[in-house]
CSV table of C-alpha atoms in Angstrom, one decimal:
chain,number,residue,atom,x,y,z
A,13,UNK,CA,-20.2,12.8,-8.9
A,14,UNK,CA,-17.2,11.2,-6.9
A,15,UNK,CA,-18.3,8.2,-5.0
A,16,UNK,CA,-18.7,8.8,-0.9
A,17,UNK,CA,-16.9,5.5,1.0
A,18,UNK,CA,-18.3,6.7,4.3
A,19,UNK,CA,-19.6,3.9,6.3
A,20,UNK,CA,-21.6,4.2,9.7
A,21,UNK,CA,-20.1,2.5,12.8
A,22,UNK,CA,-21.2,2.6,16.6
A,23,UNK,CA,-18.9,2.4,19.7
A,24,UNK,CA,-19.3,-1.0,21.4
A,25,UNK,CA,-16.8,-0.9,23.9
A,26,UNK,CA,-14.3,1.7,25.2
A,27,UNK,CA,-11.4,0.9,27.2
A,28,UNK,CA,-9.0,3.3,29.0
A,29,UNK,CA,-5.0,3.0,28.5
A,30,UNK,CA,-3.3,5.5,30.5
A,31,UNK,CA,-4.6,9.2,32.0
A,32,UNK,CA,-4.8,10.6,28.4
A,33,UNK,CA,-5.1,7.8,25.6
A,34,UNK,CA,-8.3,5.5,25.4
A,35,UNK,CA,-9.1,2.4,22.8
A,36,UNK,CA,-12.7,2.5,21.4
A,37,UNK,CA,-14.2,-0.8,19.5
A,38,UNK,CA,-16.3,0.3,16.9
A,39,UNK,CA,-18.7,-2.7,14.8
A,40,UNK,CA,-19.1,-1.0,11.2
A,41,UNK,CA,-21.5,-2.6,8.8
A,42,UNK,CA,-19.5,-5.0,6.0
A,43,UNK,CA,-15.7,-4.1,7.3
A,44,UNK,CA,-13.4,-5.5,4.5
A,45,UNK,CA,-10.7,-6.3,6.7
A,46,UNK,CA,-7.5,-4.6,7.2
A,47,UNK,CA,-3.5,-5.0,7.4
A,48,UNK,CA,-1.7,-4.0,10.7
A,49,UNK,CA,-0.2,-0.7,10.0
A,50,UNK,CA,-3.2,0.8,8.2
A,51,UNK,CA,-5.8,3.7,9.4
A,52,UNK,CA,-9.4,4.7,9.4
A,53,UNK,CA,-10.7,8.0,8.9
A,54,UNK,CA,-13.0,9.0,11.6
A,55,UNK,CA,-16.1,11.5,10.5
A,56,UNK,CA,-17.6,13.8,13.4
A,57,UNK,CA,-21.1,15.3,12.3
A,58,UNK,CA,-22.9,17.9,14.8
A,59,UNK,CA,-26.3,18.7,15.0
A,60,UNK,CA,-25.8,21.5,12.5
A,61,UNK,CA,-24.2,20.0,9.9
A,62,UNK,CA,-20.5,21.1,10.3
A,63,UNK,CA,-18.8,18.0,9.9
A,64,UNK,CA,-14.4,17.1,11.0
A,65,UNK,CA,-12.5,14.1,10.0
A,66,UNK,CA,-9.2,13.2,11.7
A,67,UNK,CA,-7.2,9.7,10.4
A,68,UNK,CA,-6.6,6.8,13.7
A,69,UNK,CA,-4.5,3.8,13.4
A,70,UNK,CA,-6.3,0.6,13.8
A,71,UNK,CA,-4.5,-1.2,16.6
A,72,UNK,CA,-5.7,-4.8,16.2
A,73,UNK,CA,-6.1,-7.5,14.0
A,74,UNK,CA,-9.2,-8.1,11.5
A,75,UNK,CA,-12.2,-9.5,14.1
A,76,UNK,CA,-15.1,-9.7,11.9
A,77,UNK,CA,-16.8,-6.3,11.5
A,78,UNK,CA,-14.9,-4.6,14.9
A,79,UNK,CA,-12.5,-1.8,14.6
A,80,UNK,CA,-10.2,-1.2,17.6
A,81,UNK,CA,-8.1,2.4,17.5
A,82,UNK,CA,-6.4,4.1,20.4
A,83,UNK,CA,-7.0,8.0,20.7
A,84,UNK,CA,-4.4,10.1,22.2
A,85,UNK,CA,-6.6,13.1,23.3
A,86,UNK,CA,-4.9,16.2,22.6
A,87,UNK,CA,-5.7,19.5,24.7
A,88,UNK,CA,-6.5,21.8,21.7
A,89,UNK,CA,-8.1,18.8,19.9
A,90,UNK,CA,-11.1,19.5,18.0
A,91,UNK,CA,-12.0,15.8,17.6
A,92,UNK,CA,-10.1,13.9,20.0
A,93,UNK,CA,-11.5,15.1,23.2
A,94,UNK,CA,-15.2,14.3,22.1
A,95,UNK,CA,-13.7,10.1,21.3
A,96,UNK,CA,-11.3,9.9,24.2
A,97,UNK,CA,-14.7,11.4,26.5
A,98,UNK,CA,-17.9,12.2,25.2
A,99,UNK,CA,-18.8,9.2,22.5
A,100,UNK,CA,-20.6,6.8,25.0
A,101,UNK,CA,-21.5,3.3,23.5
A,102,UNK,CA,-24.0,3.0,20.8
A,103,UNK,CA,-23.1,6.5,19.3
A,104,UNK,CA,-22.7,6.1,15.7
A,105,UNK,CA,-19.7,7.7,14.0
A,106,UNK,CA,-19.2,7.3,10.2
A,107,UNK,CA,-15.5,6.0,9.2
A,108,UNK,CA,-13.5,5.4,6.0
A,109,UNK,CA,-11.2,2.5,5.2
A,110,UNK,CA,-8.9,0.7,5.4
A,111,UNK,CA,-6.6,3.3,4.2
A,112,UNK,CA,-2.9,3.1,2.8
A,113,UNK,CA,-0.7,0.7,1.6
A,114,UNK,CA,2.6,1.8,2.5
A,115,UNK,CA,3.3,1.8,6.4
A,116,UNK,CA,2.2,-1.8,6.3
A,117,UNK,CA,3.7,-5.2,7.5
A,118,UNK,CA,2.4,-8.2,5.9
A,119,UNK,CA,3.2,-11.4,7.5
A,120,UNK,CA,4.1,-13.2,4.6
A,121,UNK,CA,7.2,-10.6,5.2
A,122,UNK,CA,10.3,-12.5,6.3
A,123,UNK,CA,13.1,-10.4,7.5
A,124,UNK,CA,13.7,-8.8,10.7
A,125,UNK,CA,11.3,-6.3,11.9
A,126,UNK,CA,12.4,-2.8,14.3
A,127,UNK,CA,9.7,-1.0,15.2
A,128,UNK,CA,10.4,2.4,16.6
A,129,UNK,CA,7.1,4.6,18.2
A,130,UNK,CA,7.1,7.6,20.0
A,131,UNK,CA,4.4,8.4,22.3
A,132,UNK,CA,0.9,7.1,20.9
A,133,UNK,CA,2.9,6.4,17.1
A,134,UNK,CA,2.5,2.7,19.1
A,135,UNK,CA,-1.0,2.1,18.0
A,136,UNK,CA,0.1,1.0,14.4
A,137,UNK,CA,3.0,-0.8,15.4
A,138,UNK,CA,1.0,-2.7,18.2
A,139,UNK,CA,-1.4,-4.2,15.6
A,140,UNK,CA,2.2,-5.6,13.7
A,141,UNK,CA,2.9,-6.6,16.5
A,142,UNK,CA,-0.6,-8.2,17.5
A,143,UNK,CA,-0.9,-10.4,14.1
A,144,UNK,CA,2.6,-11.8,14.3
A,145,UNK,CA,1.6,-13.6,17.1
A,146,UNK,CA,0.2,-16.9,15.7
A,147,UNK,CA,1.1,-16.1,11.9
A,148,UNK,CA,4.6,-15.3,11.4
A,149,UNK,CA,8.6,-15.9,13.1
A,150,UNK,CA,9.6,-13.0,12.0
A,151,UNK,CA,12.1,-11.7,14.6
A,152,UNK,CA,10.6,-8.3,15.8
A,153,UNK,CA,12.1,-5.6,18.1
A,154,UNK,CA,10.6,-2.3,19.9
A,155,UNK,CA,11.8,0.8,20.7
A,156,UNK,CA,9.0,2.3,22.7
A,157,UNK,CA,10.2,6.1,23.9
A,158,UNK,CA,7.5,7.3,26.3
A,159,UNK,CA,8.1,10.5,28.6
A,160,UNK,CA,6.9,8.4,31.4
A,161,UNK,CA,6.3,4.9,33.0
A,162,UNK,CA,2.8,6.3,33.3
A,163,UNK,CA,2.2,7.2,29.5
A,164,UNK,CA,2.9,3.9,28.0
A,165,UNK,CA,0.1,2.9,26.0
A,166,UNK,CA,-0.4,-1.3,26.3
A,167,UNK,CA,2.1,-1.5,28.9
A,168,UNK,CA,0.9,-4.9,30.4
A,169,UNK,CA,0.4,-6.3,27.2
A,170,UNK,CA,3.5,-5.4,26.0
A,171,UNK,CA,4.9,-6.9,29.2
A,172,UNK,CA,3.2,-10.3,28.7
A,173,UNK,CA,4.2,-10.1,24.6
A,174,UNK,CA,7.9,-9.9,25.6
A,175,UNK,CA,7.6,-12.9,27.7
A,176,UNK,CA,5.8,-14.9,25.9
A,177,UNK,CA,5.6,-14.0,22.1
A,178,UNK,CA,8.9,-15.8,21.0
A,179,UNK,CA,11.4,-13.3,19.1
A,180,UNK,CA,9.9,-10.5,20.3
A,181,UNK,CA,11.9,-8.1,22.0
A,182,UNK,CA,10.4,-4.9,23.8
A,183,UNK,CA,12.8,-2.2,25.1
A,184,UNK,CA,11.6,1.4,26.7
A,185,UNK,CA,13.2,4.9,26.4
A,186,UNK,CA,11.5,7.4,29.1
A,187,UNK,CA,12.0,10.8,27.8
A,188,UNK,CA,11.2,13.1,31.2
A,189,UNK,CA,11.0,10.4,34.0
A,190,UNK,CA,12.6,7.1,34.0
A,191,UNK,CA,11.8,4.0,37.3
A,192,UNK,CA,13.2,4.1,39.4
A,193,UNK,CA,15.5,0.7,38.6
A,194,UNK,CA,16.1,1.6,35.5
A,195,UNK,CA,20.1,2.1,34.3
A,196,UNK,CA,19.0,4.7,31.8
A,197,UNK,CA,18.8,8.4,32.7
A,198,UNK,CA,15.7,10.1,30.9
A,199,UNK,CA,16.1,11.6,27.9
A,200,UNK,CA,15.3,11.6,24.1
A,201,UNK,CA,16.4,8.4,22.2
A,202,UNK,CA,19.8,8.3,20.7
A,203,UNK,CA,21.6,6.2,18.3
A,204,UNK,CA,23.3,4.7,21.3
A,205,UNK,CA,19.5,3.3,22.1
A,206,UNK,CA,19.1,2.0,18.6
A,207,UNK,CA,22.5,-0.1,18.1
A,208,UNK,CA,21.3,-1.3,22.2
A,209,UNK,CA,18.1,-2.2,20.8
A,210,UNK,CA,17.5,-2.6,17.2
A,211,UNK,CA,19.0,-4.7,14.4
A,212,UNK,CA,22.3,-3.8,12.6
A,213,UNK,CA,22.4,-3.0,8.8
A,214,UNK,CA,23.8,-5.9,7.5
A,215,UNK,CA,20.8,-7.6,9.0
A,216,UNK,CA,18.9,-5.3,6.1
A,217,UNK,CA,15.8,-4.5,8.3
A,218,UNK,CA,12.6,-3.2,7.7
A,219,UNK,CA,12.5,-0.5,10.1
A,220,UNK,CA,8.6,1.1,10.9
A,221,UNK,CA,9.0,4.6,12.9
A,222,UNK,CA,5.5,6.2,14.0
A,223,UNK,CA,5.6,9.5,16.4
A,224,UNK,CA,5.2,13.3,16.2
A,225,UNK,CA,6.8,14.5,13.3
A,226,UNK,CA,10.1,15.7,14.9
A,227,UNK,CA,10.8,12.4,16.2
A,228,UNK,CA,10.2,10.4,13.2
A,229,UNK,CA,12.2,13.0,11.8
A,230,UNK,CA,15.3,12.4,14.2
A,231,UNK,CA,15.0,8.6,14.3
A,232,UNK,CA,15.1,8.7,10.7
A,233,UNK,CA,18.2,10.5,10.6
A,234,UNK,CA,19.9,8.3,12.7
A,235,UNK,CA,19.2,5.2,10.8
A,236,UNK,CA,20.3,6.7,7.8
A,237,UNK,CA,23.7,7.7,9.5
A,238,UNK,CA,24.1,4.0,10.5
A,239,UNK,CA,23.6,2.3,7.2
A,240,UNK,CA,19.8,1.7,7.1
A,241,UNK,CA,18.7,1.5,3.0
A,242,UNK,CA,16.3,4.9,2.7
A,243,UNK,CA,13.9,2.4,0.7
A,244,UNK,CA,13.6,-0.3,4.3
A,245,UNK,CA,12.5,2.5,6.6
A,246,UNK,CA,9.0,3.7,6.7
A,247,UNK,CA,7.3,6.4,8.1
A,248,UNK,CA,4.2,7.6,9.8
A,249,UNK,CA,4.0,11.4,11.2
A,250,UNK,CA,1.4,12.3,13.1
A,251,UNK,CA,2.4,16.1,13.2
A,252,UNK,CA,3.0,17.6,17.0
A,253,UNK,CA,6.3,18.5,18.3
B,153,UNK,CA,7.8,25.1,9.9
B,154,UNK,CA,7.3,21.3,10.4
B,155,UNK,CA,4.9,19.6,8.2
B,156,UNK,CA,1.6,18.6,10.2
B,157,UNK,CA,1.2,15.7,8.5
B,158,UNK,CA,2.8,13.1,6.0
B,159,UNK,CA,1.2,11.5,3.1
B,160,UNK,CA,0.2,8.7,4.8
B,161,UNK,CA,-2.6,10.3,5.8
B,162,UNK,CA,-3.8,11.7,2.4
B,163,UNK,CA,-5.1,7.9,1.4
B,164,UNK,CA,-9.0,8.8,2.7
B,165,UNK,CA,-8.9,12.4,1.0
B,166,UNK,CA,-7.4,10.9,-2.2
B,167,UNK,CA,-9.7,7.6,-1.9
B,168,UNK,CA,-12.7,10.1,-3.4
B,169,UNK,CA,-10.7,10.8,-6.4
B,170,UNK,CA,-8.2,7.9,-7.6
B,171,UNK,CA,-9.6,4.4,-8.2
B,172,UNK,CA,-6.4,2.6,-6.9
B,173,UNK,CA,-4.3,3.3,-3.7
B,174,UNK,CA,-2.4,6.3,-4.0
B,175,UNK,CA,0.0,7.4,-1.4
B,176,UNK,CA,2.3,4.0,-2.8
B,177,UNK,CA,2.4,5.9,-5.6
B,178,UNK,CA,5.7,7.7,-6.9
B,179,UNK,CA,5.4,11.7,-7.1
B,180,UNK,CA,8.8,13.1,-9.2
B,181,UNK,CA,8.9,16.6,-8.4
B,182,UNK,CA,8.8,18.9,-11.2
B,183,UNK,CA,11.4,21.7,-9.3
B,184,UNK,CA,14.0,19.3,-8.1
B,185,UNK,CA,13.4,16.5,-9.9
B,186,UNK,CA,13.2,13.7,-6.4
B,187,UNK,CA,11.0,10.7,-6.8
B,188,UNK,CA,9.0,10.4,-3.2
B,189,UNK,CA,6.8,7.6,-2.6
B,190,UNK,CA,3.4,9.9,-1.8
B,191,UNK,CA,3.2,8.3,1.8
B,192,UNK,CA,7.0,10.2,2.5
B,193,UNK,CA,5.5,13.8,1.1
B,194,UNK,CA,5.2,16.5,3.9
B,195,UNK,CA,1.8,17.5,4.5
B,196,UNK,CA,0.3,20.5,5.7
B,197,UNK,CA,-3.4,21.1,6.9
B,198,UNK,CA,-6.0,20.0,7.6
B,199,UNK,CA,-7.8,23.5,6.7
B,200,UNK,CA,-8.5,24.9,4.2
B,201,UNK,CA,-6.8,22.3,2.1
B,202,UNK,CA,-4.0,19.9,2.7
B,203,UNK,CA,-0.9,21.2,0.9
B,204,UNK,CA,1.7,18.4,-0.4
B,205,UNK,CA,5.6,19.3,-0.7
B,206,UNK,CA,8.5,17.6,-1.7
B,207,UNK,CA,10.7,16.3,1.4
B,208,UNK,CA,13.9,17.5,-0.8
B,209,UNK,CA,13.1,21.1,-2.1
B,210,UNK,CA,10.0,21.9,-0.3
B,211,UNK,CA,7.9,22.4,-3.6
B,212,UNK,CA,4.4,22.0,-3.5
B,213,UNK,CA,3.9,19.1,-5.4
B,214,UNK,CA,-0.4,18.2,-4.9
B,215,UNK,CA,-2.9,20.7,-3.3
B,216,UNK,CA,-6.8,18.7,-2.8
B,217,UNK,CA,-9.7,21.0,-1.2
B,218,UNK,CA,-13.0,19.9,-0.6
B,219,UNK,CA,-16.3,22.4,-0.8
B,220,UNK,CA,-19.8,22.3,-0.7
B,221,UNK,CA,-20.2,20.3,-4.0
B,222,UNK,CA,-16.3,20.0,-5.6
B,223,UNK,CA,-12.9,18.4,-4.7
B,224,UNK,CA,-10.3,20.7,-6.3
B,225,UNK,CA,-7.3,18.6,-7.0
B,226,UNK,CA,-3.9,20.3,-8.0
B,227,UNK,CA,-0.6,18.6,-9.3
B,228,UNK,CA,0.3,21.2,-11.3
B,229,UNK,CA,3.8,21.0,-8.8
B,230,UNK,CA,4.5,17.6,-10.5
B,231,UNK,CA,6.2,16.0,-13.1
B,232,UNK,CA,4.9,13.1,-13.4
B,233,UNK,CA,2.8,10.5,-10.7
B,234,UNK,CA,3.4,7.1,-11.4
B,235,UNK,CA,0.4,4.8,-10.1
B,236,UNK,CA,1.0,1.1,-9.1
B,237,UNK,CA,-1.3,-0.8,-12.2
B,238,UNK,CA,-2.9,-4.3,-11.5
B,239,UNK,CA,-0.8,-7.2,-12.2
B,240,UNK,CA,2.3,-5.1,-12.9
């Protein structure tokens, strides 16, 4: 028999973050802990038996046995919909985790730090971003490309972070709609964005891009065309587009 | 097509089968020859299986399927996996 790490976990607290993405806290019984960057999977059973799984980000630090991710409800979802609107506190949910070891910053990590997200591929990069403060001077930069002002994901936080978290720089690319005030016309990040934004070569980054598939798949290419080393980028696709 | 997935997300499904953490592991592929880092394979799925391939030739390099009471686990597409050890 293979062993079964399913663990139950309730919802605690649910928090909305724009008109289609929503965190939920969920307490699990004896939660090892976890790195920024790495996931849980989430286990749906229904009354008769038919059971889905999907795999979330965690999107903040270890807190005892609490388990923050953000769910971007998708339209067709089968299992997004019911998180993002249906689970009501003190429904129990089963998860498994923490998962992977590669798309992971550790804060005993030194060099510079780009972080490029697309759309809700901020969650894992936001819990990077949400243990550095207090443990580690590691310069970091965002790219955060939304299609709207209204579809960032932690928008005031991020707003506070860049004030206040020294070294951290946060920068936006709106895809469809830009503000009003704002120089750039919408439209899909470019390697004009990245050498605005991110860290050149020679400062041998480790670059961490999270998004639907095509746009990890674009920002990748670019950093290889400007001299990023293959083995400092890492990547996390989370299919779509 | 574009992959659904990436191999990121084949840690949980993989955590029922492997003792260590797999998707730092280093797939060579056994039609092109490309070492990948699991995490960087393109997946496909989620039903009725999740499907592996190589990012450089598109092989399928790792097929796992869960039923009722088995976890078929295929890596026939591979050369060799090489698995981080302890201490090493």
């Amino acid at each position: 028999m293979v062993r079964s790490a399913w663990r139950p976990a309730a919802l605690v607290d649910r928090r909305p973050e724009t008109a289609t993405a929503t965190t939920l806290v969920l307490q699990a019984q004896d939660w090892p802990g976890h790195l920024p960057g790495q996931h849980v999977d989430v286990r749906l059973t229904a009354e008769d038996g038919y059971q889905a799984s999907r795999s979330y980000s965690i999107a903040a630090p270890t807190d005892g046995d609490r388990i923050e991710v953000t769910v971007q409800r998708l339209e067709n979802g089968e299992v997004s919909p019911f998180l993002a609107d249906d689970l009501a506190v003190d429904d129990e949910v089963e998860l498994r985790g923490p998962l992977g070891g590669w798309f992971v910053w550790r804060p005993e990590q030194r060099e510079p730090v780009l972080l490029v997200a697309g759309g809700s591929g901020i969650v894992p990069l936001m819990s990077m971003i949400r243990v550095r403060a207090g443990t580690s001077r590691a310069p970091f930069r965002l790219i955060y490309s939304v299609r709207s002002p209204a579809d960032r994901i932690y928008a005031a936080e991020l707003r506070r972070r860049s004030a206040e978290d020294g070294g951290l720089d946060v920068a936006w690319v709106h895809t469809r709609v830009a503000p009003e005030n704002d120089p750039r016309p919408p439209g899909r990040l470019t390697p004009d964005d990245l050498a605005a934004h991110g860290w050149p070569p020679d400062f041998e980054p480790t670059v961490y891009v999270c998004g639907p598939t095509g746009f990890v798949e674009s920002v990748a290419a670019m950093l290889l065309a400007t001299g990023h080393d293959a083995t400092r980028i890492r990547t996390e696709r989370f299919g779509g587009a | 097509m574009t992959a659904t997935y990436d191999g990121n997300m084949l840690a949980g499904p993989l955590s029922d089968v492997f003792a260590v953490e797999v998707t730092t592991a280093t797939a060579c592929c056994g039609g092109c020859g490309r070492n990948s880092t699991v995490a960087e394979l393109a997946v496909y799925g989620p039903g009725p299986g999740l499907v592996a391939r190589c990012p450089g030739c598109d092989d399928v390099l790792l097929r796992v399927t869960r039923t009722a009471d088995s976890i078929w686990l295929d890596l026939a597409g591979m050369a060799s996996l090489r698995l981080p050890a302890a201490g090493g």
